[in-house]
PDB file of N, CA and C in Angstrom:
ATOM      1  N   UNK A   1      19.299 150.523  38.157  1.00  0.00           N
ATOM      2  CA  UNK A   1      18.294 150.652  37.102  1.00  0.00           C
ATOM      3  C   UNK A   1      17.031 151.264  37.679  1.00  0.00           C
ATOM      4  N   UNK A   2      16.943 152.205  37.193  1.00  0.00           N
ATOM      5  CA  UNK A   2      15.261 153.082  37.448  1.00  0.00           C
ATOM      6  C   UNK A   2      14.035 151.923  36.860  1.00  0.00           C
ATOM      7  N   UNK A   3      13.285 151.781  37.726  1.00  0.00           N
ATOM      8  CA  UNK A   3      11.861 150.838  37.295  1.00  0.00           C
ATOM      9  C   UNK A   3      10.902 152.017  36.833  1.00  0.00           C
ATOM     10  N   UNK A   4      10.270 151.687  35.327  1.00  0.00           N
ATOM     11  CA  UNK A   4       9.573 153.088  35.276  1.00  0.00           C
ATOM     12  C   UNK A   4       7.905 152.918  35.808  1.00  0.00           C
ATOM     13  N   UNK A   5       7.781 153.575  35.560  1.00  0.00           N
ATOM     14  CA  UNK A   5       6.375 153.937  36.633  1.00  0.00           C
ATOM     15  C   UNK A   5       5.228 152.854  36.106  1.00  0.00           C
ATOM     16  N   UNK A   6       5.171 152.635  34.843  1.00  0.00           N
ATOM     17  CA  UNK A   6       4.139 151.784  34.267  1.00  0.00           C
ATOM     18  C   UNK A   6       4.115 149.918  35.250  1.00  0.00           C
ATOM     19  N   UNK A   7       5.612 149.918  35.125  1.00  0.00           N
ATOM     20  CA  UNK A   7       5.881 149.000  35.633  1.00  0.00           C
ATOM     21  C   UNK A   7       5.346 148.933  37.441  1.00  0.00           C
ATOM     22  N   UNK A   8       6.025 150.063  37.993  1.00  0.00           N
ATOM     23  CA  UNK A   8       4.960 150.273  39.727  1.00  0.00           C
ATOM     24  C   UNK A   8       3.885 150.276  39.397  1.00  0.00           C
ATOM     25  N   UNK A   9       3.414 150.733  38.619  1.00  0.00           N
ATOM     26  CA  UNK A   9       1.698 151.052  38.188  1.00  0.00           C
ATOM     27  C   UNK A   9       0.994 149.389  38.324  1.00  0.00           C
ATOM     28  N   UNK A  10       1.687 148.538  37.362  1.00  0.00           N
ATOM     29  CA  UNK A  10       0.824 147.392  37.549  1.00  0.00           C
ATOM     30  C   UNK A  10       2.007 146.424  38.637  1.00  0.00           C
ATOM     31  N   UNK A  11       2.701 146.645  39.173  1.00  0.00           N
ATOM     32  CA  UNK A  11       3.052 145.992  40.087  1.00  0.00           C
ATOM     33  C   UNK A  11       2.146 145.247  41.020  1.00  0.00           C
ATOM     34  N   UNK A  12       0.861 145.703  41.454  1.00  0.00           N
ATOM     35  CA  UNK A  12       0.071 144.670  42.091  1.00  0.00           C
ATOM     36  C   UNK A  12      -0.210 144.186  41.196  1.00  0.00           C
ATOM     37  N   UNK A  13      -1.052 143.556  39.952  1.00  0.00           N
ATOM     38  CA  UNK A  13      -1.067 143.034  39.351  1.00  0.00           C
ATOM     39  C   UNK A  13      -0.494 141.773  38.824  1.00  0.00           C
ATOM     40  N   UNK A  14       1.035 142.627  38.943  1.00  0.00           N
ATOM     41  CA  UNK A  14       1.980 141.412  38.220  1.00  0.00           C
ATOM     42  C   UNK A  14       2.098 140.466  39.725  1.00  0.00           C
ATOM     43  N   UNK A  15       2.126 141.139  40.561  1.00  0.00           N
ATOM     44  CA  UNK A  15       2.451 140.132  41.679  1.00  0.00           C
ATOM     45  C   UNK A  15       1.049 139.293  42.040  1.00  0.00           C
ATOM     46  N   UNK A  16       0.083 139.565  41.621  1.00  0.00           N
ATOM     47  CA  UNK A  16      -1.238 138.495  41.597  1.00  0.00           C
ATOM     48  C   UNK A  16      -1.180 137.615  40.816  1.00  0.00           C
ATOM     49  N   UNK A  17      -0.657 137.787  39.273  1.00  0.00           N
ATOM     50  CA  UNK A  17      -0.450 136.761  38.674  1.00  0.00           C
ATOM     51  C   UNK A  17       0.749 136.453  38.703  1.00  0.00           C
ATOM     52  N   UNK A  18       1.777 136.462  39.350  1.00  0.00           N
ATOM     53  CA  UNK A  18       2.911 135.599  39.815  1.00  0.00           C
ATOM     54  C   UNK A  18       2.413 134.478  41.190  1.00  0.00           C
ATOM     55  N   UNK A  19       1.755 135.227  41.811  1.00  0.00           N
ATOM     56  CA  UNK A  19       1.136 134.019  42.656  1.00  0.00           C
ATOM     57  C   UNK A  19       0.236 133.064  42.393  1.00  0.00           C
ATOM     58  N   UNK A  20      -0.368 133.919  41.006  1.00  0.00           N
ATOM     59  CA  UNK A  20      -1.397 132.295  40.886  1.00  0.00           C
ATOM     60  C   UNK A  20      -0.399 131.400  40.034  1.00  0.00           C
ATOM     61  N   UNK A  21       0.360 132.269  39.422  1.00  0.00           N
ATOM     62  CA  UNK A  21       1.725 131.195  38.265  1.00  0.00           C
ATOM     63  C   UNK A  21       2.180 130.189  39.252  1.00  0.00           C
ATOM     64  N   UNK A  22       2.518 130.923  40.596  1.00  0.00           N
ATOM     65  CA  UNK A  22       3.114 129.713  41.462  1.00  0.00           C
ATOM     66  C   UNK A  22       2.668 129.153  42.221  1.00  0.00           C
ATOM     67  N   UNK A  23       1.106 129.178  42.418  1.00  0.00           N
ATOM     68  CA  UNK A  23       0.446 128.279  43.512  1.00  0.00           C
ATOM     69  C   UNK A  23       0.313 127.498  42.418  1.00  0.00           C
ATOM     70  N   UNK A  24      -0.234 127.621  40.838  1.00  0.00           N
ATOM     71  CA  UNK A  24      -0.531 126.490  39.648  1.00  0.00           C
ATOM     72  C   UNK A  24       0.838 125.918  39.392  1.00  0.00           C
ATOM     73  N   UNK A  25       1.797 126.067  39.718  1.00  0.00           N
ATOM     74  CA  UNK A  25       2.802 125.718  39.397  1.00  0.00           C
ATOM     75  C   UNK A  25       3.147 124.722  40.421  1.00  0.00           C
ATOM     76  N   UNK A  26       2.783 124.889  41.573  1.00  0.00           N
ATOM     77  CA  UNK A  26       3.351 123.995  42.437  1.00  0.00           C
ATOM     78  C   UNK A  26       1.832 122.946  42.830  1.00  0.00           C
ATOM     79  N   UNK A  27       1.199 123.747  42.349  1.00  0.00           N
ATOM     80  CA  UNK A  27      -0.628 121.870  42.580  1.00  0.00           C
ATOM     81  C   UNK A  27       0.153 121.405  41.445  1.00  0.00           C
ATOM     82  N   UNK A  28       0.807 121.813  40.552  1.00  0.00           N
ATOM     83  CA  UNK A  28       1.073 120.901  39.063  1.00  0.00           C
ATOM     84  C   UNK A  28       2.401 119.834  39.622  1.00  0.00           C
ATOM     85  N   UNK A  29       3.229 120.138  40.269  1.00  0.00           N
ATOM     86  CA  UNK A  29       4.807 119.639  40.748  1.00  0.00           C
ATOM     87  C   UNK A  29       4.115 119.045  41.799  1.00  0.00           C
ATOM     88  N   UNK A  30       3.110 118.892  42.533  1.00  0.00           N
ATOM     89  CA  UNK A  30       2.519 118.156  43.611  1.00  0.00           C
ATOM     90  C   UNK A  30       1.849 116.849  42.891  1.00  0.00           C
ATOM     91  N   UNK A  31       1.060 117.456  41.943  1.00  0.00           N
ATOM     92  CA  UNK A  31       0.449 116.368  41.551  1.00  0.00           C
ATOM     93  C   UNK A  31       1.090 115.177  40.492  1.00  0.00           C
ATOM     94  N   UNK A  32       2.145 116.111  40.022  1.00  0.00           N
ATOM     95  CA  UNK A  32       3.345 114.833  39.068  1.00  0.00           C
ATOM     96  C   UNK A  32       3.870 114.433  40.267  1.00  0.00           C
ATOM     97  N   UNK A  33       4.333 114.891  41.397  1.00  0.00           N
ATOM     98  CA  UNK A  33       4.897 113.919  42.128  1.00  0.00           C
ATOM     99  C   UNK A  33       4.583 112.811  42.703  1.00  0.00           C
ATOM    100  N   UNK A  34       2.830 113.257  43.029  1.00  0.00           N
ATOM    101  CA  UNK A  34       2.346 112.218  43.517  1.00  0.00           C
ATOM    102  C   UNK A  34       1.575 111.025  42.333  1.00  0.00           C
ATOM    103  N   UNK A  35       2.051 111.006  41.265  1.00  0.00           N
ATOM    104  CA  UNK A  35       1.592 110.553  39.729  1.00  0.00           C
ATOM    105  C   UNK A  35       3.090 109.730  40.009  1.00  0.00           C
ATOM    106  N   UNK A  36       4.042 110.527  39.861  1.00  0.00           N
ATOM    107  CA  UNK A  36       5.097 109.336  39.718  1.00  0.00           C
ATOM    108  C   UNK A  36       5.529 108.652  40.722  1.00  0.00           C
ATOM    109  N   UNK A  37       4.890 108.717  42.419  1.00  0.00           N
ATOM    110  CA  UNK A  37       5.023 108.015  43.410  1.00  0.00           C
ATOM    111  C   UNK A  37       3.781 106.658  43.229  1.00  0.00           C
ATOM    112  N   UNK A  38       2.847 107.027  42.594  1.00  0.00           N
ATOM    113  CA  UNK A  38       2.341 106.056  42.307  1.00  0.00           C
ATOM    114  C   UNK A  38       2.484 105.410  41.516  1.00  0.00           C
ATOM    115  N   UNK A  39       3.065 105.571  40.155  1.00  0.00           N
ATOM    116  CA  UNK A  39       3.084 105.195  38.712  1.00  0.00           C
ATOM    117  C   UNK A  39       4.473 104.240  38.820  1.00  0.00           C
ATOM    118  N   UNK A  40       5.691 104.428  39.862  1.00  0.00           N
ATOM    119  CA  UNK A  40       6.705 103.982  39.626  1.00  0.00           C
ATOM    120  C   UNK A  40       6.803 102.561  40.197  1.00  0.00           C
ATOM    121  N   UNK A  41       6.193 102.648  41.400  1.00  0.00           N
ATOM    122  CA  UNK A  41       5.951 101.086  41.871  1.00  0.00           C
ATOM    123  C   UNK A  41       5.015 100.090  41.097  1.00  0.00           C
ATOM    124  N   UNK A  42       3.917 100.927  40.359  1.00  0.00           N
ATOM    125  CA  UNK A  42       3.361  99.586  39.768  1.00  0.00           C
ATOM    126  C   UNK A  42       4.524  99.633  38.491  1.00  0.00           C
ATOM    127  N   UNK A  43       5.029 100.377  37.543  1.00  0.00           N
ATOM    128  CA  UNK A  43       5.815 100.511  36.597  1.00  0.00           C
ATOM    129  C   UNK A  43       6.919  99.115  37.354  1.00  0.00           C
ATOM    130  N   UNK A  44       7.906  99.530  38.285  1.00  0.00           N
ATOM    131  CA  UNK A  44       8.145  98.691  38.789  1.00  0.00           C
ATOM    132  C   UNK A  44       7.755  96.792  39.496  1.00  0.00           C
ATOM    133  N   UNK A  45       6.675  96.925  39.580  1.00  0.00           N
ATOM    134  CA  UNK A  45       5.670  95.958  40.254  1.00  0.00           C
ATOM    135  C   UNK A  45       5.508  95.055  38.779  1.00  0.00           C
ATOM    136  N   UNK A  46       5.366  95.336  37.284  1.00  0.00           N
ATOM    137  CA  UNK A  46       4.728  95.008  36.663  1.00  0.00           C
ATOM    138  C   UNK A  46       5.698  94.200  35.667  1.00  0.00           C
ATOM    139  N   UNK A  47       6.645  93.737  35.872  1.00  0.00           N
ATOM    140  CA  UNK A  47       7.099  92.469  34.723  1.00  0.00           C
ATOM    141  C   UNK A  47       6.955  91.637  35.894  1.00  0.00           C
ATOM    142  N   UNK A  48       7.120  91.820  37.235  1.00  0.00           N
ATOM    143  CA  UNK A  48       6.378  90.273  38.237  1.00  0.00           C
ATOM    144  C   UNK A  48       5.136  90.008  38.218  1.00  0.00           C
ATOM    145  N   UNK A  49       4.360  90.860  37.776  1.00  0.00           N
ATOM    146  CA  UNK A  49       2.720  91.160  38.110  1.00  0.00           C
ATOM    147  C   UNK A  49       2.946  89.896  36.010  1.00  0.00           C
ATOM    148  N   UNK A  50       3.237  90.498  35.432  1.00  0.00           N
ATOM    149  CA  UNK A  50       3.764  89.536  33.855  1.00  0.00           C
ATOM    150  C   UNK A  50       3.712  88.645  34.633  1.00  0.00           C
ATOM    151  N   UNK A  51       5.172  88.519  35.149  1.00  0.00           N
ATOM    152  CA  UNK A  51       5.339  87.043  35.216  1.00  0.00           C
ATOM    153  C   UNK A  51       4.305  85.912  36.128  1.00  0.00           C
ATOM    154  N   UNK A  52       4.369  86.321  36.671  1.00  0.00           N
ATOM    155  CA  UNK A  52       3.194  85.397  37.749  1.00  0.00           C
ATOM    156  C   UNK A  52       1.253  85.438  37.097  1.00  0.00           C
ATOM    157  N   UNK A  53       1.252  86.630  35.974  1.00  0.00           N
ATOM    158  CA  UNK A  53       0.613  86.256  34.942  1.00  0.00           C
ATOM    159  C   UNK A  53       0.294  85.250  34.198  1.00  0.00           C
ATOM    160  N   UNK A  54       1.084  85.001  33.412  1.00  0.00           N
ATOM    161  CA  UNK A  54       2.099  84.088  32.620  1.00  0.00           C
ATOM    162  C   UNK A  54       2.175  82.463  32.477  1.00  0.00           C
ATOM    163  N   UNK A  55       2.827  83.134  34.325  1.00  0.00           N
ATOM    164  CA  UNK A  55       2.721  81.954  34.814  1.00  0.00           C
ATOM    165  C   UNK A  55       1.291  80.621  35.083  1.00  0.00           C
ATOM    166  N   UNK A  56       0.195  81.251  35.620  1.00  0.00           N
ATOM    167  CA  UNK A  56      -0.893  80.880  35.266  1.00  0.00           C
ATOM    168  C   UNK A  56      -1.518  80.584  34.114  1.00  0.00           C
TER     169      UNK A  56
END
């Protein structure tokens, strides 16, 4: 397949905003990860955190 010229033309371009797509793409997959490394242990932590609530 021939790439036509418009397309080389903004080729830097597109490849600037493919890198900011994927540096934002990956602070975003960094920061859910570190959201659900935190979120899952208290998620987890929290019908004992109830119970010993409760319990009092």
């Amino acid at each position: 397949m021939a790439i036509p010229d418009t397309l080389v033309q903004q080729g830097s371009l597109d490849t600037l905003a493919t890198q900011e797509l994927v540096t934002s793409l990956v602070t975003l997959v960094l920061l859910a990860t570190l959201v659900l490394l935190v979120l899952l242990p208290l998620v987890a932590s929290a019908p004992t955190v109830l119970q010993v609530l409760s319990q009092q």
